[in-house]
Short mmCIF file of C-alpha atoms and ligand atoms in Angstrom, two decimals:
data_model
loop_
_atom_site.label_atom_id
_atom_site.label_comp_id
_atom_site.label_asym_id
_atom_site.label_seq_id
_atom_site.Cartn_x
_atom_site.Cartn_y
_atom_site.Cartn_z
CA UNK A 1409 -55.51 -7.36 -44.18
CA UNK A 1410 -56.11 -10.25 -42.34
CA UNK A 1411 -60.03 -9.43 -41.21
CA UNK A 1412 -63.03 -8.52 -42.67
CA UNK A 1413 -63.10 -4.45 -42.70
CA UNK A 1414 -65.66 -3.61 -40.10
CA UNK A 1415 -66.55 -0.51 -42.77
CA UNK A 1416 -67.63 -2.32 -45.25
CA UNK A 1417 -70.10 -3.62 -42.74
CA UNK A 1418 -71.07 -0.18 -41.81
CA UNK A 1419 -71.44 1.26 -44.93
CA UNK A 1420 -74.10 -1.65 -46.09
CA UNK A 1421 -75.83 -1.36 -42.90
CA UNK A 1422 -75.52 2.73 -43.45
CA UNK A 1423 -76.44 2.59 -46.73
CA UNK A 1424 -73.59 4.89 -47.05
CA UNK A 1425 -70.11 4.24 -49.73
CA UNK A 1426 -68.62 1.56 -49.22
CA UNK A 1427 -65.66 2.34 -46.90
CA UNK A 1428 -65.86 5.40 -44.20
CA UNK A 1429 -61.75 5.54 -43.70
CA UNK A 1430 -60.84 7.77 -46.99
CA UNK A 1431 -58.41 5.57 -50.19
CA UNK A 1432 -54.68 4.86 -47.96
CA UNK A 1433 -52.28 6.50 -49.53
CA UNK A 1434 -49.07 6.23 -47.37
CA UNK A 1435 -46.54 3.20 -46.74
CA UNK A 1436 -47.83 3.53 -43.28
CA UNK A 1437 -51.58 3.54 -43.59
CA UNK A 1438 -52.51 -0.31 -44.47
CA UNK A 1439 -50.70 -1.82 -41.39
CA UNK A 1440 -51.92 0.90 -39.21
CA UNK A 1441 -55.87 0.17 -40.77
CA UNK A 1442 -55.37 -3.70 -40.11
CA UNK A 1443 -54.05 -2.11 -36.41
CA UNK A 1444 -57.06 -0.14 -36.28
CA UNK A 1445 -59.58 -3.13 -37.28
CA UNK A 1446 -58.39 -5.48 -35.58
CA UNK A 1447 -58.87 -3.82 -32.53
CA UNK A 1448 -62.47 -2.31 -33.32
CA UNK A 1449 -63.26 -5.92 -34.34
CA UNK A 1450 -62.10 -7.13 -30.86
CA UNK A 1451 -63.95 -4.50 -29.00
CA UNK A 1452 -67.23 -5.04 -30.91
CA UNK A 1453 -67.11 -8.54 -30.03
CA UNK A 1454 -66.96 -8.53 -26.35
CA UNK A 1455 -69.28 -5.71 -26.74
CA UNK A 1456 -71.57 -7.98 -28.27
CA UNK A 1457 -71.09 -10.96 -25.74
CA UNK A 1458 -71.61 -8.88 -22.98
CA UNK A 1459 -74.68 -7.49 -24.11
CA UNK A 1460 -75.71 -10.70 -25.08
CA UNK A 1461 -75.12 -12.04 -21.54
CA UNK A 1462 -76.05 -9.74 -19.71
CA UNK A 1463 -79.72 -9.82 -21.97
CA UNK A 1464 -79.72 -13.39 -21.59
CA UNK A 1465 -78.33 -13.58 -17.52
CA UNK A 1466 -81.66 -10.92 -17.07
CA UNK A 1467 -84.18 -13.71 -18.56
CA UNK A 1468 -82.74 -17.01 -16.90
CA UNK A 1469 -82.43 -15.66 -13.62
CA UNK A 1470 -85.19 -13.41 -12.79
CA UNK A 1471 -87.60 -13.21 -9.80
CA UNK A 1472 -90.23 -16.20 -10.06
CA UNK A 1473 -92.64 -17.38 -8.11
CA UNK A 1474 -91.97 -20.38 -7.87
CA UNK A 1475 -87.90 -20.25 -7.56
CA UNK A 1476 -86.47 -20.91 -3.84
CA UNK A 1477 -84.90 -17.95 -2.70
CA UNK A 1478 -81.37 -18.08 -3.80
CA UNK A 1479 -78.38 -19.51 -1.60
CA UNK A 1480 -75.67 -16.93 -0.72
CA UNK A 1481 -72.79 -16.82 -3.56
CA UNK A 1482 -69.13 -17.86 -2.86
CA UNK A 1483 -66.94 -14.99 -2.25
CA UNK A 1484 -64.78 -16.39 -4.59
CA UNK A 1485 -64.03 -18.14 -7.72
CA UNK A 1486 -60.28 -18.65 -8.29
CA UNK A 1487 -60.79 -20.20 -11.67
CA UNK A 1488 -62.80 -17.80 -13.23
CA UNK A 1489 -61.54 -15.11 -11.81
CA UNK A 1490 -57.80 -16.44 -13.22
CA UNK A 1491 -59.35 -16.46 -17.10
CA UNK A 1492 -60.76 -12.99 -16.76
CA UNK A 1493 -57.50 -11.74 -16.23
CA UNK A 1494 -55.41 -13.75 -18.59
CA UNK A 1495 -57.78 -13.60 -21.78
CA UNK A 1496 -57.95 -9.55 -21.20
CA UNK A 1497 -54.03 -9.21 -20.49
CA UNK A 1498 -53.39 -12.08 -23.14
CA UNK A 1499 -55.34 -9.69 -25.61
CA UNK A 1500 -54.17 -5.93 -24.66
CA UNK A 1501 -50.28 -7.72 -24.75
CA UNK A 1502 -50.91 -8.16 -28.90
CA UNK A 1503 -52.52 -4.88 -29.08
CA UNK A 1504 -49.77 -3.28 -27.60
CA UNK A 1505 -47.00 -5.49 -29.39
CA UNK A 1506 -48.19 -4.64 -32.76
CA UNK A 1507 -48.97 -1.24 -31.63
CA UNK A 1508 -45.38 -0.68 -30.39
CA UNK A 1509 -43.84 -2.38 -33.27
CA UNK A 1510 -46.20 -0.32 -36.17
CA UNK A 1511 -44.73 2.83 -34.02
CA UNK A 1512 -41.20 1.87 -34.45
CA UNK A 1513 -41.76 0.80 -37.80
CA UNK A 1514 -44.17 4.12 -39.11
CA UNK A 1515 -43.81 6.57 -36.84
CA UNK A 1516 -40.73 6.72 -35.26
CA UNK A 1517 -38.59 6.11 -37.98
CA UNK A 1518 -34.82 6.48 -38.28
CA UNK A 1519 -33.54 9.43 -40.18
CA UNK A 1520 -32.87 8.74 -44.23
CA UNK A 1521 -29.87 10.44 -45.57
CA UNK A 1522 -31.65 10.54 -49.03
CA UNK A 1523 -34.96 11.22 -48.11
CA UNK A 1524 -36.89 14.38 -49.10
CA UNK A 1525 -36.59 17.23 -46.84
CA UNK A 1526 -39.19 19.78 -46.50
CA UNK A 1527 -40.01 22.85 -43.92
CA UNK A 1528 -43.18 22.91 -42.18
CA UNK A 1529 -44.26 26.57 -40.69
CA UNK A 1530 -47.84 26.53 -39.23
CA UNK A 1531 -49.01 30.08 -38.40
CA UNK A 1532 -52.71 31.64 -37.56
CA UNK A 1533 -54.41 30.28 -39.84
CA UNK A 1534 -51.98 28.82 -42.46
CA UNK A 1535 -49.16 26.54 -43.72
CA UNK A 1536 -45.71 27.71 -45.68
CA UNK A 1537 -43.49 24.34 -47.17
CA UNK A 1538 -40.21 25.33 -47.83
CA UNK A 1539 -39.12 22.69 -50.56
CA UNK A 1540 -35.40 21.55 -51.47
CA UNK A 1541 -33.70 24.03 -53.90
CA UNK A 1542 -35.59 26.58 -51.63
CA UNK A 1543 -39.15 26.73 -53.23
CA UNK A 1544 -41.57 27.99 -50.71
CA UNK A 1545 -45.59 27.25 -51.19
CA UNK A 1546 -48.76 27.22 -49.10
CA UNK A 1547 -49.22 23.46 -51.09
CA UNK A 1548 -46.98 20.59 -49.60
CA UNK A 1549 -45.43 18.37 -53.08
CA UNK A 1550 -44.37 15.56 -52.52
CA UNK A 1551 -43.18 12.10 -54.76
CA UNK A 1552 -44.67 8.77 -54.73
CA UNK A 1553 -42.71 6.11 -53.11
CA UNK A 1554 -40.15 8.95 -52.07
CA UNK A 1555 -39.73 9.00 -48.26
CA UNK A 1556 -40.08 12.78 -47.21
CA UNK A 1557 -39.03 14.23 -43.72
CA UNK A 1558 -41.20 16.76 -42.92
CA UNK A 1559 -39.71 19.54 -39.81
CA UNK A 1560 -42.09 21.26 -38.45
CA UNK A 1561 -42.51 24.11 -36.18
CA UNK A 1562 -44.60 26.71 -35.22
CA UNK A 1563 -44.73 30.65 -35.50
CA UNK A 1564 -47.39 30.91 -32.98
CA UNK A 1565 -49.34 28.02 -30.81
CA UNK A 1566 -49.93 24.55 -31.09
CA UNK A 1567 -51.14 23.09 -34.40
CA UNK A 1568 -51.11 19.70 -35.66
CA UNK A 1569 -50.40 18.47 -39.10
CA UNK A 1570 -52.89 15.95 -40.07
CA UNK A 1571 -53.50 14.48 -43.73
CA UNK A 1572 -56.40 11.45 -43.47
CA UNK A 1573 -55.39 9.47 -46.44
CA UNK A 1574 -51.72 9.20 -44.43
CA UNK A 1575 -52.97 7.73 -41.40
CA UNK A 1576 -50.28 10.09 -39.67
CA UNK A 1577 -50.48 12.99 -37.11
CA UNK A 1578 -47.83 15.30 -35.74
CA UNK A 1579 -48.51 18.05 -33.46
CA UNK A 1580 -47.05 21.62 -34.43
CA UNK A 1581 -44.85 22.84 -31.08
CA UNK A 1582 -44.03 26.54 -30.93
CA UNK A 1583 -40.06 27.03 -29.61
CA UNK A 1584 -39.46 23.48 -31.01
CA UNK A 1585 -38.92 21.03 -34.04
CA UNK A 1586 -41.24 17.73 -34.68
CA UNK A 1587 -40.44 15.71 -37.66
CA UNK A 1588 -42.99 13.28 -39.48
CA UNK A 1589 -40.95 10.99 -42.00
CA UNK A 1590 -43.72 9.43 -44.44
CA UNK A 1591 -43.65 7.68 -48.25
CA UNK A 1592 -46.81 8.38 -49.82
CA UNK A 1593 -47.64 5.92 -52.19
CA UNK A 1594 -50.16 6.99 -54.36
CA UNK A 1595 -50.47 10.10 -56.70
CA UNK A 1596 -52.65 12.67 -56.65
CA UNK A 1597 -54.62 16.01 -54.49
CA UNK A 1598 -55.15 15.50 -50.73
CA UNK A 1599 -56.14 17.63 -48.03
CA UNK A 1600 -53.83 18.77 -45.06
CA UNK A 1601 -56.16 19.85 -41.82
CA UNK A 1602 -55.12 21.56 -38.60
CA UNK A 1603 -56.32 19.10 -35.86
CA UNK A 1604 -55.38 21.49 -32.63
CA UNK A 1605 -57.63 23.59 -31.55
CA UNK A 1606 -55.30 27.41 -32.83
CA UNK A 1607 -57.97 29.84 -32.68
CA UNK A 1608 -61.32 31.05 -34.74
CA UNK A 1609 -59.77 30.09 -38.08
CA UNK A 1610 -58.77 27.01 -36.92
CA UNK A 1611 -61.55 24.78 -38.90
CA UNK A 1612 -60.11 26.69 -41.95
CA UNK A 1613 -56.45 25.86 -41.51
CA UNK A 1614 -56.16 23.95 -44.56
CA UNK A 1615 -53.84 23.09 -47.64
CA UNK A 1616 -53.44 21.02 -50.85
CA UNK A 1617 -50.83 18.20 -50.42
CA UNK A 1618 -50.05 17.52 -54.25
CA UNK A 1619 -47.85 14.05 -54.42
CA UNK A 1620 -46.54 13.85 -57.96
CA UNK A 1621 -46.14 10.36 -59.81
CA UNK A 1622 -42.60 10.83 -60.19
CA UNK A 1623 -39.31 13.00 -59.31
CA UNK A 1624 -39.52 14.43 -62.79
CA UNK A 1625 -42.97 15.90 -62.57
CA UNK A 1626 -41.86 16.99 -58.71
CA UNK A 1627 -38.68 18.83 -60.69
CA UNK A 1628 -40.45 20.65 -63.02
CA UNK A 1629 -42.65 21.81 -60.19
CA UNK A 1630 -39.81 22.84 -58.34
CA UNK A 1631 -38.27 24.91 -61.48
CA UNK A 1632 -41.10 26.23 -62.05
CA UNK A 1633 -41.37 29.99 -62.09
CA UNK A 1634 -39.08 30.27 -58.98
CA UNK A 1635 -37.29 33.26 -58.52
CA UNK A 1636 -33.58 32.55 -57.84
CA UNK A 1637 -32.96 33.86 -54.44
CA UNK A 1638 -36.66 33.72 -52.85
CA UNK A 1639 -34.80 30.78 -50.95
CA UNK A 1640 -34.35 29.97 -47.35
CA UNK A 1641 -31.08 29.59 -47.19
CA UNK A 1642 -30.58 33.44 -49.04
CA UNK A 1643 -33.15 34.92 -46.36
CA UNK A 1644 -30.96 33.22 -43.94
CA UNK A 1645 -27.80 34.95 -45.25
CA UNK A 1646 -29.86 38.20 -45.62
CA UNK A 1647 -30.70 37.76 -41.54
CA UNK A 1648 -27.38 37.21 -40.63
CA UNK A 1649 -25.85 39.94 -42.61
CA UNK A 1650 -28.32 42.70 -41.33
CA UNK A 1651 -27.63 41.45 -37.71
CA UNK A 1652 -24.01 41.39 -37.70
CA UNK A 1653 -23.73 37.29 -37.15
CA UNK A 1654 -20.27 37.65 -39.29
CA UNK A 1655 -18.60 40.12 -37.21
CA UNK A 1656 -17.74 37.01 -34.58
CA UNK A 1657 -18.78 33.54 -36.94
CA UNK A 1658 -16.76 33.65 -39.79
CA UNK A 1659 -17.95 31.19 -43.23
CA UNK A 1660 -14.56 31.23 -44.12
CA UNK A 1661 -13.12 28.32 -41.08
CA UNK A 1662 -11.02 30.92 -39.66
CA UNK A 1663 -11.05 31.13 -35.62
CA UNK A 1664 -12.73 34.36 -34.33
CA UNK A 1665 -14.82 35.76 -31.69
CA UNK A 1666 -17.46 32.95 -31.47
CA UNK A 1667 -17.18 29.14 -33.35
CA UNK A 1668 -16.80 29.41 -37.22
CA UNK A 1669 -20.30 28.66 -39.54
CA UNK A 1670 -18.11 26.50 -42.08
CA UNK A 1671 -19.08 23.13 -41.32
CA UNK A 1672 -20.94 23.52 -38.00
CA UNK A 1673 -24.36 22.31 -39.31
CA UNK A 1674 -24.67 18.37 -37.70
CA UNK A 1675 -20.87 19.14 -35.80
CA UNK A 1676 -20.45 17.79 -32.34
CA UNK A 1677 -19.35 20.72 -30.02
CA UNK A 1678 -17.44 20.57 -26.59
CA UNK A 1679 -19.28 22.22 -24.28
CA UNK A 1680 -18.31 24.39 -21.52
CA UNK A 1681 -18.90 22.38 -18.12
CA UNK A 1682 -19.26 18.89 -19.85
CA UNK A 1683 -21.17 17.25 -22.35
CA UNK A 1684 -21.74 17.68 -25.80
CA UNK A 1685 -24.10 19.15 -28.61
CA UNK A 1686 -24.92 18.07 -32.27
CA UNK A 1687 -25.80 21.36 -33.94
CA UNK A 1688 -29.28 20.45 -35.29
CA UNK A 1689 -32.14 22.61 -35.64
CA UNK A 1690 -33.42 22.56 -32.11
CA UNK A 1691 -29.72 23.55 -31.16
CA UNK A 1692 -29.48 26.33 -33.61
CA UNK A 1693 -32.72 27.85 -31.89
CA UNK A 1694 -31.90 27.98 -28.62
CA UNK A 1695 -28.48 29.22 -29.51
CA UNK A 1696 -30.22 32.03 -31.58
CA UNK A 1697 -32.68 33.34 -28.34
CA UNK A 1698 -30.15 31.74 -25.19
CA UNK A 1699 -26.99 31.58 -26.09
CA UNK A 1700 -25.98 31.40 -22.50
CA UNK A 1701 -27.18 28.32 -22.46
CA UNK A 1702 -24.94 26.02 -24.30
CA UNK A 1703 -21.80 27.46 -24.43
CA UNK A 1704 -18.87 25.63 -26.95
CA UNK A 1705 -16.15 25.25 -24.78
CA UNK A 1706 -12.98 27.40 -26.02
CA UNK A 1707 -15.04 30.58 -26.76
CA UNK A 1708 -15.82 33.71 -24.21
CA UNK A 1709 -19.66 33.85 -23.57
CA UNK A 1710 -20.63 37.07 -25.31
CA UNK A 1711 -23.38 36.39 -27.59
CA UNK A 1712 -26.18 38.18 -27.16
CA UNK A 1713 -29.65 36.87 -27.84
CA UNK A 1714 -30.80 37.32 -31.18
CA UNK A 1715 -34.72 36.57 -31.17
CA UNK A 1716 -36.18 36.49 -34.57
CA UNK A 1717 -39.09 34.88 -36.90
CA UNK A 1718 -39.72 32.18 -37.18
CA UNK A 1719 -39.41 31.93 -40.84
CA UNK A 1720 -36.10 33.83 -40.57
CA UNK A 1721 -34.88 31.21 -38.13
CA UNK A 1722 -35.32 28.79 -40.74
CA UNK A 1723 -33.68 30.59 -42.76
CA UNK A 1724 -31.03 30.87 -40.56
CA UNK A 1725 -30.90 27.15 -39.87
CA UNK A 1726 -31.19 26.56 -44.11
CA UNK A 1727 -28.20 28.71 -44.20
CA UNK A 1728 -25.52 26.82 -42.03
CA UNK A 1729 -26.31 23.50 -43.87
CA UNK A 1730 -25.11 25.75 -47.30
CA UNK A 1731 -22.06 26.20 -45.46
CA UNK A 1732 -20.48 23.03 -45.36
CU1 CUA B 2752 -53.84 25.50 -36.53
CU2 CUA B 2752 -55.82 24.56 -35.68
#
């Protein structure tokens, strides 16, 4: 960090600990902290010069006795009015160049092949992680220095997934998928909070994010006491069994009724009227409850929609990527 931390200031002035932001503990968190200072240090500081001026502006030029009245100002000062604008626009340009960049480089990252893919399902008032190898739990694990991809989606309304020591926030969207890629970097317990306003219970939305020191702690978490088909992908089989999703998709390749499920997860379909669609998991939804909407080209338009929950959507969506 290239300035002073500002809480460090505070919390001798407070009396308080030392630091009022909570231990970093994502890849993310020190850029966006030198982001955050830099620009509370630049707003304290004209703060302070204005007040200073204005304070000091007050004593020189008040009403005296024996001071002429004054002469009329200009109604202009080129000059001046020239460096108020280009110190301020000078200023807010670095602000939002390292903003812009941190966002490209934190937030909006590109998606990793071999990062660590978990489910997110907020619901009144909780949170369910689906884990690889299908392990479900109301605590998020994840592995130090392993870049995770968290989707997310709602079964309800809008939450937001919020974990302090990350630095990083994603809202929650009902009828749609938000991702959050992050690499925590240091082991150990942290708190998850809701930070959208979901209801009464919303203050008590909370759950344990465990990041383990290293994959072979995260394994043995993952193997342990699981029972073998409590996963996703299995109650995504089970929901497409009990609706009949095989009597026009076949797993098999084979052409039928409607496009096959071998190998459709991330496929590019042809679709009818133009254009195209990558099968991801926003695609798979509105497939599931408007299939009239994107039709594959080649296929007669006789799906019916097939609303369901969310978790079994999931599951759904868990299902086609087993089916490669
Ligand atoms: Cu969920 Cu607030």
């Amino acid at each position: 960090m290239l300035l002073p931390p500002l809480d460090s200031l505070a919390g001798a002035l407070l009396g308080a600990a030392p630091s009022y932001l909570p231990a970093p503990a994502s890849s993310a968190a020190a850029e966006l902290d030198a982001l955050f200072w830099f620009v509370a240090w630049v707003c304290a500081f004209f703060l302070g010069l204005i007040i200073a001026l204005v304070i000091a502006f007050v004593l020189k030029y008040r009403r005296r006795a024996s001071r002429p009245e004054p002469e009329p100002s200009p109604d202009r000062a080129t000059g001046l009015e020239l460096l108020w604008t280009v110190i301020p626009l000078a200023i807010v340009i670095v602000m939002f160049a390292w903003s812009a960049q941190a966002y490209v480089k934190h937030v909006d990252r590109p998606s990793d092949p071999d990062a660590l893919q978990v489910q997110v399902l907020g619901r009144r008032w909780s949170w369910w992680f689906d884990h690889p190898t299908g392990k479900g739990s109301p605590e998020l694990h994840l592995v130090a220095g392993r870049t995770t991809e968290l989707v997310m989606s709602s079964a309800d309304v809008l939450h937001s997934f919020y974990v302090p020591e990350f630095r990083l926030k994603q809202d929650v969207v009902p009828g749609r998928f938000t991702r959050m890629t992050l690499t925590p970097t240091v082991a150990g317990t942290f708190q998850l909070l809701c930070t959208e306003y979901c209801g009464t219970r919303h203050s008590q939305m909370n759950a344990l994010v465990v990041v383990h020191p290293d994959q072979a702690s995260f394994d043995a978490w993952l193997r342990e006491g699981r029972a073998p088909d409590d996963t996703l992908a299995a109650l995504g089989q089970a929901v497409c069994l009990k609706r009949g999703c095989n009597a026009c998709h076949t797993v098999s390749g084979a052409r039928s009724v409607g496009p096959t499920f071998k190998g459709m997860w991330g496929r590019t379909e042809k679709l009818v009227g133009g254009g195209e669609a990558r099968v991801d998991e926003a695609y798979v939804r509105e497939s599931l409850l408007q299939p009239k909407v994107k039709l594959v080209e080649g296929f007669p338009p006789v799906m019916p929609p097939a609303p369901m929950e969310e978790r079994e959507l999931l599951g759904v969506i868990e299902y086609l990527k087993t089916l490669q």
